[in-house]
PDB file of C-alpha atoms in Angstrom:
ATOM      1  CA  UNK A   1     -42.580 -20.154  12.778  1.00  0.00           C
ATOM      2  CA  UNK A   2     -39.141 -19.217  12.754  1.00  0.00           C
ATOM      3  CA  UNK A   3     -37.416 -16.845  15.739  1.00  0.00           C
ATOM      4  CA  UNK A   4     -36.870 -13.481  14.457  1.00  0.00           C
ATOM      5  CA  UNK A   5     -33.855 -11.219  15.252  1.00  0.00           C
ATOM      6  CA  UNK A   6     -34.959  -7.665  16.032  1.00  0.00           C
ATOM      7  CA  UNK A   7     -32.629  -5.188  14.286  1.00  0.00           C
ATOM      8  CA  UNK A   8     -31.295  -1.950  15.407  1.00  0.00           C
ATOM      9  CA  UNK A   9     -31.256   0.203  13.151  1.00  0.00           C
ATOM     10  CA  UNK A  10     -28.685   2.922  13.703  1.00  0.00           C
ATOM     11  CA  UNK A  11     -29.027   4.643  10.253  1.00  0.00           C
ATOM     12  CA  UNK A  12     -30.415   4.332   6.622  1.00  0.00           C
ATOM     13  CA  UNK A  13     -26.954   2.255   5.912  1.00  0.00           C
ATOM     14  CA  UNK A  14     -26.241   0.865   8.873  1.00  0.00           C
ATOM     15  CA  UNK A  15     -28.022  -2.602  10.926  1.00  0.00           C
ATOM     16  CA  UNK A  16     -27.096  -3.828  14.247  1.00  0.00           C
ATOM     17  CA  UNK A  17     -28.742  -7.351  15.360  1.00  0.00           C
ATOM     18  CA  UNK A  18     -29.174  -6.293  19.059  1.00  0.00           C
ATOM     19  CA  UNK A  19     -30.452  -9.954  20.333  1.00  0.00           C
ATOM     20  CA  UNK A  20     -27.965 -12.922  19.268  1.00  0.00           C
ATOM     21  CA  UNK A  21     -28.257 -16.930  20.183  1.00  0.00           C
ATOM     22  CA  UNK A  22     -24.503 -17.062  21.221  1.00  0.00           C
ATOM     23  CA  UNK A  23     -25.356 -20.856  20.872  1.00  0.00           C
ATOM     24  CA  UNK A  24     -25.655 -20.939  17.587  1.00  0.00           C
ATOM     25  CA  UNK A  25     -22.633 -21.973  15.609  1.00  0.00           C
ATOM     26  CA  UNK A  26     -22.207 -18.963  13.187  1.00  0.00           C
ATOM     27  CA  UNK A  27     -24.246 -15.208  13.386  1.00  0.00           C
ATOM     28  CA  UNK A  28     -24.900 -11.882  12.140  1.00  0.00           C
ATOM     29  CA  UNK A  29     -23.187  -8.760  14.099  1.00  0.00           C
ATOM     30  CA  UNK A  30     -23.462  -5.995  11.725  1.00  0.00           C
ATOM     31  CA  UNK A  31     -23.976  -4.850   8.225  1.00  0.00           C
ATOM     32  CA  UNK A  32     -23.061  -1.703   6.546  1.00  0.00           C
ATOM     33  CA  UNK A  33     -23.661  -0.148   3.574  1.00  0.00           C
ATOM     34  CA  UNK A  34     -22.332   2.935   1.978  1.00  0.00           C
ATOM     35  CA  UNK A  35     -21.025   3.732   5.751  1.00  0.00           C
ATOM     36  CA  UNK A  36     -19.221   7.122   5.678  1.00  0.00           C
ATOM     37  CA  UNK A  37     -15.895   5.385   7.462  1.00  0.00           C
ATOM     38  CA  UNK A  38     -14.413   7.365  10.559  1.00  0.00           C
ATOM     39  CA  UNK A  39     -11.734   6.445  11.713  1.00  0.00           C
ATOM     40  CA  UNK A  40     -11.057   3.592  13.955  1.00  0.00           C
ATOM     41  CA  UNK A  41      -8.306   2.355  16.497  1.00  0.00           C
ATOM     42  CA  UNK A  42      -8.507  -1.289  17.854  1.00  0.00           C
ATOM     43  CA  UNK A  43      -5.548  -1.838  19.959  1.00  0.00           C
ATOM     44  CA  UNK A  44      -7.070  -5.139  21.223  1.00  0.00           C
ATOM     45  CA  UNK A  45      -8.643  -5.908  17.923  1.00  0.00           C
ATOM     46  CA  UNK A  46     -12.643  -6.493  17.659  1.00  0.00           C
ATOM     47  CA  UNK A  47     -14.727  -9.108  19.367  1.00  0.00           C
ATOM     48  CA  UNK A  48     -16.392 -10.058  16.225  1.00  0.00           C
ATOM     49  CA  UNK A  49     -14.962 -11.317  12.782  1.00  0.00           C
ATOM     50  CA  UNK A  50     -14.953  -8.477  10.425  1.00  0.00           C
ATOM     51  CA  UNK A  51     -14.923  -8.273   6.669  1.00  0.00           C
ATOM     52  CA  UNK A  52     -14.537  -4.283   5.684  1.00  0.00           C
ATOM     53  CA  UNK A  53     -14.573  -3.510   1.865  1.00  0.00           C
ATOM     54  CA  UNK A  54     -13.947   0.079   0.196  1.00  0.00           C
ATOM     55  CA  UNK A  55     -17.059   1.389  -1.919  1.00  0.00           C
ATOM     56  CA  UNK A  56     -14.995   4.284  -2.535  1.00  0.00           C
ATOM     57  CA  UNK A  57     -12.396   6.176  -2.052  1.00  0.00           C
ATOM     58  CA  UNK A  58      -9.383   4.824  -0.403  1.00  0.00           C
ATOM     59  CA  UNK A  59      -8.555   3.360   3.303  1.00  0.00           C
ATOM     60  CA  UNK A  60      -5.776   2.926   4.984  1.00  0.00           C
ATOM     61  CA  UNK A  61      -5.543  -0.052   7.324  1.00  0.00           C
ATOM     62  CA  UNK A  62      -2.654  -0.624   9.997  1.00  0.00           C
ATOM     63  CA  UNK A  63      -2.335  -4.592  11.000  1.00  0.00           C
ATOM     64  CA  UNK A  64       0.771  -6.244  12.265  1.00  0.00           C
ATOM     65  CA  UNK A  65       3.116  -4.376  10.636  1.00  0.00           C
ATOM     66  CA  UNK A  66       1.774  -3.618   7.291  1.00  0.00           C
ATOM     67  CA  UNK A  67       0.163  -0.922   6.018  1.00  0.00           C
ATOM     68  CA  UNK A  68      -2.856  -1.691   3.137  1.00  0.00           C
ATOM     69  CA  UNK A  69      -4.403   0.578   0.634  1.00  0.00           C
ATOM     70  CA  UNK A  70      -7.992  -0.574   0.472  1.00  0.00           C
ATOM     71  CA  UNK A  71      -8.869   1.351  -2.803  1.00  0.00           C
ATOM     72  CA  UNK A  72     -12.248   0.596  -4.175  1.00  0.00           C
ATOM     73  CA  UNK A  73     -14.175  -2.775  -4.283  1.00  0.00           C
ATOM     74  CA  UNK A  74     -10.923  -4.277  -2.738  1.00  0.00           C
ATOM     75  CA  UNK A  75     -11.818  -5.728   0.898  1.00  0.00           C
ATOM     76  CA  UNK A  76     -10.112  -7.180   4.107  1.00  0.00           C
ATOM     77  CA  UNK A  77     -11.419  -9.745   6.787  1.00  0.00           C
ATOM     78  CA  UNK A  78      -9.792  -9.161  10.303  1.00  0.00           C
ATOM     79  CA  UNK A  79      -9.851 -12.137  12.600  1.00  0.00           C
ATOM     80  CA  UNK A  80     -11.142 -12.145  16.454  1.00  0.00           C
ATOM     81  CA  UNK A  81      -9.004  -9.802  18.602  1.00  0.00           C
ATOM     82  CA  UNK A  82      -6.602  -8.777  15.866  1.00  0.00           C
ATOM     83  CA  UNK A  83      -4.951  -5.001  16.966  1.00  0.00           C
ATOM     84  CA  UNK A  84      -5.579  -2.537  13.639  1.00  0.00           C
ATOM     85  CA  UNK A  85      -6.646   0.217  12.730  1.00  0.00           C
ATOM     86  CA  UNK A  86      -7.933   1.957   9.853  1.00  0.00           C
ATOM     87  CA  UNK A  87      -8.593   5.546   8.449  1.00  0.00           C
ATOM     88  CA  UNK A  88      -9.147   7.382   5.007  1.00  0.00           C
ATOM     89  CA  UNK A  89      -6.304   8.195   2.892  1.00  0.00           C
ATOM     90  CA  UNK A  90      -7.586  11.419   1.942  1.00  0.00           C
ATOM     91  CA  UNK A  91     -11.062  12.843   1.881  1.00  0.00           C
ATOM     92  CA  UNK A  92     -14.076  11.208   2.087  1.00  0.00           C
ATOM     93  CA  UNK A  93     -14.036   7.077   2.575  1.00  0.00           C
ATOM     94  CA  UNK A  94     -17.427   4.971   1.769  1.00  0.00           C
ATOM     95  CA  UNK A  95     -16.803   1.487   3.463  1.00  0.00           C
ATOM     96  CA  UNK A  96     -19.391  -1.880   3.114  1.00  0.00           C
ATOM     97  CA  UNK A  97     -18.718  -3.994   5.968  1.00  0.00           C
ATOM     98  CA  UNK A  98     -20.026  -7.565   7.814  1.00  0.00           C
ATOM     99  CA  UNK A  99     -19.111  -9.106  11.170  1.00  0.00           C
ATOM    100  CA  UNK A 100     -20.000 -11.593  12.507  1.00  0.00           C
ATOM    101  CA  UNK A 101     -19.314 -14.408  15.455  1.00  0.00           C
ATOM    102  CA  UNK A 102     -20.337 -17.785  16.850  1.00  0.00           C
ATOM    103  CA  UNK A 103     -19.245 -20.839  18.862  1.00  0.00           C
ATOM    104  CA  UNK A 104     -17.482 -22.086  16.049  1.00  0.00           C
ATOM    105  CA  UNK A 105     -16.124 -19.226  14.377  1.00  0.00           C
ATOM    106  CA  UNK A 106     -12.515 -20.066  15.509  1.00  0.00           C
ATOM    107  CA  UNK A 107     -12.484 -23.560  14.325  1.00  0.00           C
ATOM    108  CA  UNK A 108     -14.263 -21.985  10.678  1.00  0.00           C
ATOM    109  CA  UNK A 109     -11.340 -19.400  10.466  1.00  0.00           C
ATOM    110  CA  UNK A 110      -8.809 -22.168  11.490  1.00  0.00           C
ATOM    111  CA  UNK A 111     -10.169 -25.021   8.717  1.00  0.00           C
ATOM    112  CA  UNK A 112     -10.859 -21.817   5.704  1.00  0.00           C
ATOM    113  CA  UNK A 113      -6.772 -21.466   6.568  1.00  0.00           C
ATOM    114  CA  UNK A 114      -7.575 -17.596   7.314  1.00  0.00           C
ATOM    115  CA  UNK A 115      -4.808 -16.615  10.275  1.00  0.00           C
ATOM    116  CA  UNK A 116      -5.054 -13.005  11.326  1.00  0.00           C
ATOM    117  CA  UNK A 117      -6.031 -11.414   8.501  1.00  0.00           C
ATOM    118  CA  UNK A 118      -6.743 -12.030   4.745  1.00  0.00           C
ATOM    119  CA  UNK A 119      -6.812  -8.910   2.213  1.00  0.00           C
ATOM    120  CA  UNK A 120      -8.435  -9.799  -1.043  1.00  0.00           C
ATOM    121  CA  UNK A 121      -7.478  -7.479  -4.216  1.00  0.00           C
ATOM    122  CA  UNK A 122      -9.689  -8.303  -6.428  1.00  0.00           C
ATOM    123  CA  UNK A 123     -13.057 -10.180  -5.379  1.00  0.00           C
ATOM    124  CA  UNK A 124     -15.105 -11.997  -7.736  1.00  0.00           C
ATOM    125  CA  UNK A 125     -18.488 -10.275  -8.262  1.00  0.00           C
ATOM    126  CA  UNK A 126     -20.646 -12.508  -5.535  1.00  0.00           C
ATOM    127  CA  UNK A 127     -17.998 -11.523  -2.794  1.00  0.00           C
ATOM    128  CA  UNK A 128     -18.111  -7.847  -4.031  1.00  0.00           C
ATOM    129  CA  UNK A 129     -21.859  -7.443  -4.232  1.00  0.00           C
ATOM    130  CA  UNK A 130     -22.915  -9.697  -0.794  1.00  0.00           C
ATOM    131  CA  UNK A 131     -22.876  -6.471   1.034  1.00  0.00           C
ATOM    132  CA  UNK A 132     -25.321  -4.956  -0.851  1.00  0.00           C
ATOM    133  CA  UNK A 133     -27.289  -7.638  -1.717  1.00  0.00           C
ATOM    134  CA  UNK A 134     -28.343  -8.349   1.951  1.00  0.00           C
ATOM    135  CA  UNK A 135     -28.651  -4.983   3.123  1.00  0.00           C
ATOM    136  CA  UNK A 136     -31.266  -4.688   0.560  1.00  0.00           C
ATOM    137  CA  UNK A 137     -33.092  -7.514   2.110  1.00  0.00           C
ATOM    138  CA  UNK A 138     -32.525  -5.998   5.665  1.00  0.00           C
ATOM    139  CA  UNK A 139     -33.849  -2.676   4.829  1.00  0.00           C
ATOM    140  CA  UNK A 140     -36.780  -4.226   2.728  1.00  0.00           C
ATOM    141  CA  UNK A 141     -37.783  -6.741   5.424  1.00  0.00           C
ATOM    142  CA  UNK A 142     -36.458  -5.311   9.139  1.00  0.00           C
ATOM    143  CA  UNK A 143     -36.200  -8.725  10.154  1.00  0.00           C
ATOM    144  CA  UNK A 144     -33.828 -11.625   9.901  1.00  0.00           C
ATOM    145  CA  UNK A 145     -34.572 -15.058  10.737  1.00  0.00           C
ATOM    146  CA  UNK A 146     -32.299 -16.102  13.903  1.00  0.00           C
ATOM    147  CA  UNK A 147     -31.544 -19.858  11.553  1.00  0.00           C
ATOM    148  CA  UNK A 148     -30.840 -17.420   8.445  1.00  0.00           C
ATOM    149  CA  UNK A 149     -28.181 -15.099  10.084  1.00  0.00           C
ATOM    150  CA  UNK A 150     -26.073 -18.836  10.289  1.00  0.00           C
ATOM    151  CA  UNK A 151     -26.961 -19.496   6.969  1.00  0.00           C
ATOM    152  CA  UNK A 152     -25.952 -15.906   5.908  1.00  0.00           C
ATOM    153  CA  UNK A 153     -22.298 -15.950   7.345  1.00  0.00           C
ATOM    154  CA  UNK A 154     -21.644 -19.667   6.374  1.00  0.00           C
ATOM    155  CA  UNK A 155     -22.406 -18.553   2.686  1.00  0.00           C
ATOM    156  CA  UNK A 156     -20.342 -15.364   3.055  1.00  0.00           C
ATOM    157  CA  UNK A 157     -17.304 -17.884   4.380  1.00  0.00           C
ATOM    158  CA  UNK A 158     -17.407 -19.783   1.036  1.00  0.00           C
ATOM    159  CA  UNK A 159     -17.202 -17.488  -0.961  1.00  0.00           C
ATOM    160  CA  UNK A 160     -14.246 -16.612   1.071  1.00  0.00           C
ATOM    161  CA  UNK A 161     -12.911 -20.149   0.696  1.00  0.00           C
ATOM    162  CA  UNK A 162     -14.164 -19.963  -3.372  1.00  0.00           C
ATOM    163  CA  UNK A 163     -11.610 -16.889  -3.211  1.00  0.00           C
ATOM    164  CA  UNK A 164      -8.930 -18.772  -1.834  1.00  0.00           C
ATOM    165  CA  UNK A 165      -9.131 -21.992  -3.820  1.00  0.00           C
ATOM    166  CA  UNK A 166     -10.110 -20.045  -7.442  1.00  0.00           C
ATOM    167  CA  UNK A 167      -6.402 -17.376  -6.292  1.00  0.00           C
ATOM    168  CA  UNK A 168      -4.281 -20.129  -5.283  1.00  0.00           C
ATOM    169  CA  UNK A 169      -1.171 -17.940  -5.900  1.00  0.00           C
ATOM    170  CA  UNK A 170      -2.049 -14.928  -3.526  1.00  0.00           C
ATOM    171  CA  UNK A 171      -3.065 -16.898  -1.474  1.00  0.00           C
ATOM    172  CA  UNK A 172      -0.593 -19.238  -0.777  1.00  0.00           C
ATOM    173  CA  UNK A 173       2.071 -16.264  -1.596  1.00  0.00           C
ATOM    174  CA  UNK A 174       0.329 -15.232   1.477  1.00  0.00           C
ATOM    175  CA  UNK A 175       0.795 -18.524   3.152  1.00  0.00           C
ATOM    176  CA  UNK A 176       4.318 -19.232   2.415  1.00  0.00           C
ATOM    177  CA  UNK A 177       6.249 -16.403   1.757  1.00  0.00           C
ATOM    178  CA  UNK A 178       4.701 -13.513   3.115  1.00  0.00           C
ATOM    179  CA  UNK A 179       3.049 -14.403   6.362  1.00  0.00           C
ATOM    180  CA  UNK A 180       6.163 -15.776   7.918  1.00  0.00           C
ATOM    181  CA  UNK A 181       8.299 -13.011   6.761  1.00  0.00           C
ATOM    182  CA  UNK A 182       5.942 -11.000   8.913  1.00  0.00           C
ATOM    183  CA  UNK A 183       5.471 -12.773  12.290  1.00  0.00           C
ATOM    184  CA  UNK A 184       9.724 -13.115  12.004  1.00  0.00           C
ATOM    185  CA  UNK A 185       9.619  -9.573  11.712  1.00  0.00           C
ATOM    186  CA  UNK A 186       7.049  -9.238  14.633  1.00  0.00           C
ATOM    187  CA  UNK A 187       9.272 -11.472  16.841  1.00  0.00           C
ATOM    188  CA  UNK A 188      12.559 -10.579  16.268  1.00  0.00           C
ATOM    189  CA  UNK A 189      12.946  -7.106  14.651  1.00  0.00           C
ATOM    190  CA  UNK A 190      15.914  -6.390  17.812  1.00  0.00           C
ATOM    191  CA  UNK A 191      17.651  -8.905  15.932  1.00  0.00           C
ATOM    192  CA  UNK A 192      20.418  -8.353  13.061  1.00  0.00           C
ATOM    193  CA  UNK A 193      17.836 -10.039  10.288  1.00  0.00           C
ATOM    194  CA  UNK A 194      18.508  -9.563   7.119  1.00  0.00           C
ATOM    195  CA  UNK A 195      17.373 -10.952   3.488  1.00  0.00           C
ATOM    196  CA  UNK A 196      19.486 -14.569   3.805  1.00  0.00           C
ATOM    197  CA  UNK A 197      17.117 -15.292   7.310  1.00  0.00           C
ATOM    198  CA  UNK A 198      14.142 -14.378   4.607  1.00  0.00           C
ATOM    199  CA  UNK A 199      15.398 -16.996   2.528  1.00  0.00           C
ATOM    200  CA  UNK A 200      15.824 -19.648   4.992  1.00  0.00           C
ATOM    201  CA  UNK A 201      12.678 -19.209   6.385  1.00  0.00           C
ATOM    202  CA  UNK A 202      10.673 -19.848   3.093  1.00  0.00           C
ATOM    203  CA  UNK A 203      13.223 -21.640   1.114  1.00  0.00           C
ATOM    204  CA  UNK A 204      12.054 -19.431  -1.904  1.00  0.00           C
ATOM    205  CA  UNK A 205      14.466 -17.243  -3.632  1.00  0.00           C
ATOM    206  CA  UNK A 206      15.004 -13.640  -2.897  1.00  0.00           C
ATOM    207  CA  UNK A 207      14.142 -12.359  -5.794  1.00  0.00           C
ATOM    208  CA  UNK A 208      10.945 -14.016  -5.352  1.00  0.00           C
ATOM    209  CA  UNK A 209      10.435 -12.849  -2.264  1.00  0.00           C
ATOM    210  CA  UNK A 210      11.007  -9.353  -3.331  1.00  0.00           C
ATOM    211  CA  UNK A 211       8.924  -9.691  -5.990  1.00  0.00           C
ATOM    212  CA  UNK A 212       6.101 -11.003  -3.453  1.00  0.00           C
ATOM    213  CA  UNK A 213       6.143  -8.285  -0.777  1.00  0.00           C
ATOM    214  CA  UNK A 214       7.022  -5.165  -4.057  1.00  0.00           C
ATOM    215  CA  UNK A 215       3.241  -6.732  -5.279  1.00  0.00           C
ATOM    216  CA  UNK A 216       1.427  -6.964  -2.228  1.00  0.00           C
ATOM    217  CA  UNK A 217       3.021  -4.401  -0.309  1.00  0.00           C
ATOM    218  CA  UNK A 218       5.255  -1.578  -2.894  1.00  0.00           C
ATOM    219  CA  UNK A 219       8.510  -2.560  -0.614  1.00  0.00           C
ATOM    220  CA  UNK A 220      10.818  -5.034   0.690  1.00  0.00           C
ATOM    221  CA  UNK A 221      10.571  -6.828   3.848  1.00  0.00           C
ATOM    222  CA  UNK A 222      13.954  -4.697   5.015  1.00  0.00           C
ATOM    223  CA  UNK A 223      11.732  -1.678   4.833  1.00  0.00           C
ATOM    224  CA  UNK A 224       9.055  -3.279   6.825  1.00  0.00           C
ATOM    225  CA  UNK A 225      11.621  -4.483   9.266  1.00  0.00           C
ATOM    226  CA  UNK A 226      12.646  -0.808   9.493  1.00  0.00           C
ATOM    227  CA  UNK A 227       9.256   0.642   9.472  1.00  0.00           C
ATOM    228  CA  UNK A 228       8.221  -2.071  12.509  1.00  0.00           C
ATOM    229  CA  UNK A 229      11.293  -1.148  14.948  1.00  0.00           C
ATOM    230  CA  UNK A 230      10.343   2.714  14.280  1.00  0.00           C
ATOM    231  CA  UNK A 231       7.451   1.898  15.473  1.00  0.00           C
ATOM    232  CA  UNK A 232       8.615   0.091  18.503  1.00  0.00           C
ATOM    233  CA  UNK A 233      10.828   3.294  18.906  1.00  0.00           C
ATOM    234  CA  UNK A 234       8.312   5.387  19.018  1.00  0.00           C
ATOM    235  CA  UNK A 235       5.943   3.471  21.953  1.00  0.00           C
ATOM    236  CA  UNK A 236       9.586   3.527  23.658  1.00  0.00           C
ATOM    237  CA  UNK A 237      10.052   7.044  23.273  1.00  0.00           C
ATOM    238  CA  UNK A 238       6.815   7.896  25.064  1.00  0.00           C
ATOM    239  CA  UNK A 239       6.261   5.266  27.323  1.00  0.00           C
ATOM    240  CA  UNK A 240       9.684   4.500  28.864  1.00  0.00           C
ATOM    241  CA  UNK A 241      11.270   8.082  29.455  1.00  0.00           C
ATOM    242  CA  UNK A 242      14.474   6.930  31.197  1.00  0.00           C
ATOM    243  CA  UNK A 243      15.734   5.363  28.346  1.00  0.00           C
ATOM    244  CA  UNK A 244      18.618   7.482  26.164  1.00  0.00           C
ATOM    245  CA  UNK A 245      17.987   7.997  22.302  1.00  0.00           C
ATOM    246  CA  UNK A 246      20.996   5.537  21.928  1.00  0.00           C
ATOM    247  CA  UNK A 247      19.340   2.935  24.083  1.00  0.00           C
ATOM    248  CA  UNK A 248      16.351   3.229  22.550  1.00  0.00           C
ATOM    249  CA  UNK A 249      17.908   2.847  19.068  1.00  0.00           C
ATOM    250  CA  UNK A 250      19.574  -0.903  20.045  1.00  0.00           C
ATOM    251  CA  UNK A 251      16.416  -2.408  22.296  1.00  0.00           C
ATOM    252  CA  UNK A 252      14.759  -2.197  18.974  1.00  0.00           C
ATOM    253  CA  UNK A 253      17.652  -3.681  16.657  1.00  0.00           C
ATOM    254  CA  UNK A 254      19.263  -0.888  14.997  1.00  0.00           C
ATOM    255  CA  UNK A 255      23.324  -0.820  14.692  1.00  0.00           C
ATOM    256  CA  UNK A 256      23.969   2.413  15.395  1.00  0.00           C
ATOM    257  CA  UNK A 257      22.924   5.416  16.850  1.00  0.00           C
ATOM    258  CA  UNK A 258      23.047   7.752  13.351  1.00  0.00           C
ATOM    259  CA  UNK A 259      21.299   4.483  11.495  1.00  0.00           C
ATOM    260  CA  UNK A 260      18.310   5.094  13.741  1.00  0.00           C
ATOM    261  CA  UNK A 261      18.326   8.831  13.800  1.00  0.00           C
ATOM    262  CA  UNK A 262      18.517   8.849  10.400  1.00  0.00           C
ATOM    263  CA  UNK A 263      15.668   6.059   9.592  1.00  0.00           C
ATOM    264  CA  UNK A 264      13.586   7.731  12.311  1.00  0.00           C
ATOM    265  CA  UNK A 265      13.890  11.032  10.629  1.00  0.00           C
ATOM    266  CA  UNK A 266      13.120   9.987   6.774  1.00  0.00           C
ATOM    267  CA  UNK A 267      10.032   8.194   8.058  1.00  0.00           C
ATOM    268  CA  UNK A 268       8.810  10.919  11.165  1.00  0.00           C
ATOM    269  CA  UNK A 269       9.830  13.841   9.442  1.00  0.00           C
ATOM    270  CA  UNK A 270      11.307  14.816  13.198  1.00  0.00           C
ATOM    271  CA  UNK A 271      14.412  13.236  15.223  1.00  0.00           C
ATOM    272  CA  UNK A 272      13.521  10.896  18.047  1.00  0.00           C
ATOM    273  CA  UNK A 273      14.231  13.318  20.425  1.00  0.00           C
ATOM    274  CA  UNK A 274      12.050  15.975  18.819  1.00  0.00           C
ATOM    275  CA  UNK A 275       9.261  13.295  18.847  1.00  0.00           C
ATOM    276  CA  UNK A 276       9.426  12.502  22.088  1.00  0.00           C
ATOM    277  CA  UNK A 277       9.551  16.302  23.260  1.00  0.00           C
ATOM    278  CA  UNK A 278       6.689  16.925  21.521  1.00  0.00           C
ATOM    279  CA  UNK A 279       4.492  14.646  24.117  1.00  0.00           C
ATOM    280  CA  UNK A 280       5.575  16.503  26.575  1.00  0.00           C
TER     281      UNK A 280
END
């Protein structure tokens, strides 16, 4: 007879497995269902593998820089010890959502070609319904075979993979273009980057590069660059009090002094100096 996993249940939507075989090459974490989302900061990221996917209503999530409007059905799967965070738009935000670990996790992530993070826009109907397919069984049954949870998450990574191969475009948009635009960013936002280092680091055209960040993101990469060393600006601003407005504005790559007030302002509403008075 097979081992069982005891589940936890914490709600009518929501299963914990509360004893794992950390042995085992792939298992279950969590599944939710119809989860009324709060909101959630992960500076460190999660320990698990996480796939989160709007029911309804619309998320926002916060991951290396970019800012994604989960709207409904439309899903994201955060690596291991990826920082984001996530919270509702506006109003009320149901949220589906599966983790899950194991010994080989890393090496499954690495080989499926998923890096930190892979949004999916539009998943086919077997990715869209897995969620609530196997809660079902959960709730029905209370019990989950400990060979089955492996079974479950390697079945949930190809249709993952099935996603990546059927959506070659976005995802090697992703791949190519995008994803390297964004760790540059990450790296070297004090630097004086503009759209020709985009170019060389692809070797696509601008326009196509425009035309890959306006569809999966509504802007350029400039105004990512700008958004990123705001952000910067701000942990500066609170955390390193010594510093001038004016240093401040160059450890974190702008020109000028007025460039960053003025970027600072349109995005904070306030000046950085009336941000950082108001932590106080």
């Amino acid at each position: 007879m097979l081992a069982k996993y005891n589940i936890l249940k914490v709600n009518s939507m929501r299963y914990s497995f509360k004893a794992k075989d950390r042995s085992l090459p792939l298992y279950v974490d969590s599944i939710g269902y119809k989860w009324r989302q709060e909101n959630v900061s992960r500076p460190k990221g999660y320990n698990y593998v996480h796939w989160l996917q709007t029911y309804s209503g619309t998320g926002i999530v916060n991951i290396e820089g970019r800012t994604i409007e989960l709207k409904e059905n439309q899903g994201i799967l955060i690596n291991q010890n990826i920082p984001h965070a996530y919270h509702s738009k506006n109003g009320l935000w149901i949220t589906d959502y599966f983790s899950f670990g194991g010994l080989l996790i890393s090496e499954i992530t690495k080989v499926l070609g998923i890096q930190d993070y892979l949004y999916i826009e539009t998943p086919e109907s077997k990715l869209k319904n897995f969620i609530e397919v196997h809660h079902k069984e959960f709730k029905e049954n209370n019990r989950l075979a400990i060979y089955e949870s492996s079974t479950l998450v390697y079945e949930f990574m190809l249709l993952i993979k099935k996603y990546c191969v059927v959506n070659p475009h976005n995802y090697q948009m992703n791949k190519k273009i995008i994803d390297p635009i964004l760790q540059l960013i990450r790296e070297s936002y004090q630097q004086n980057l503009t759209n020709n280092d985009f170019v060389k680091l692809t070797n696509y055209s601008l326009q196509y590069i425009l035309e890959a960040f306006r569809t999966n993101y509504g802007s350029s990469p400039h105004q990512i660059l700008i958004d990123y060393r705001i952000k910067m600006a701000k942990e500066l601003l609170l955390n390193e009090p010594e510093l001038s407005i004016d240093e401040i504005g160059q450890k974190v790559g702008f020109n000028t002094n007025s460039y960053f007030i003025s970027m600072f302002k349109r995005g904070e509403k306030v000046t950085p100096g009336k941000f950082r008075g108001l932590y106080r």
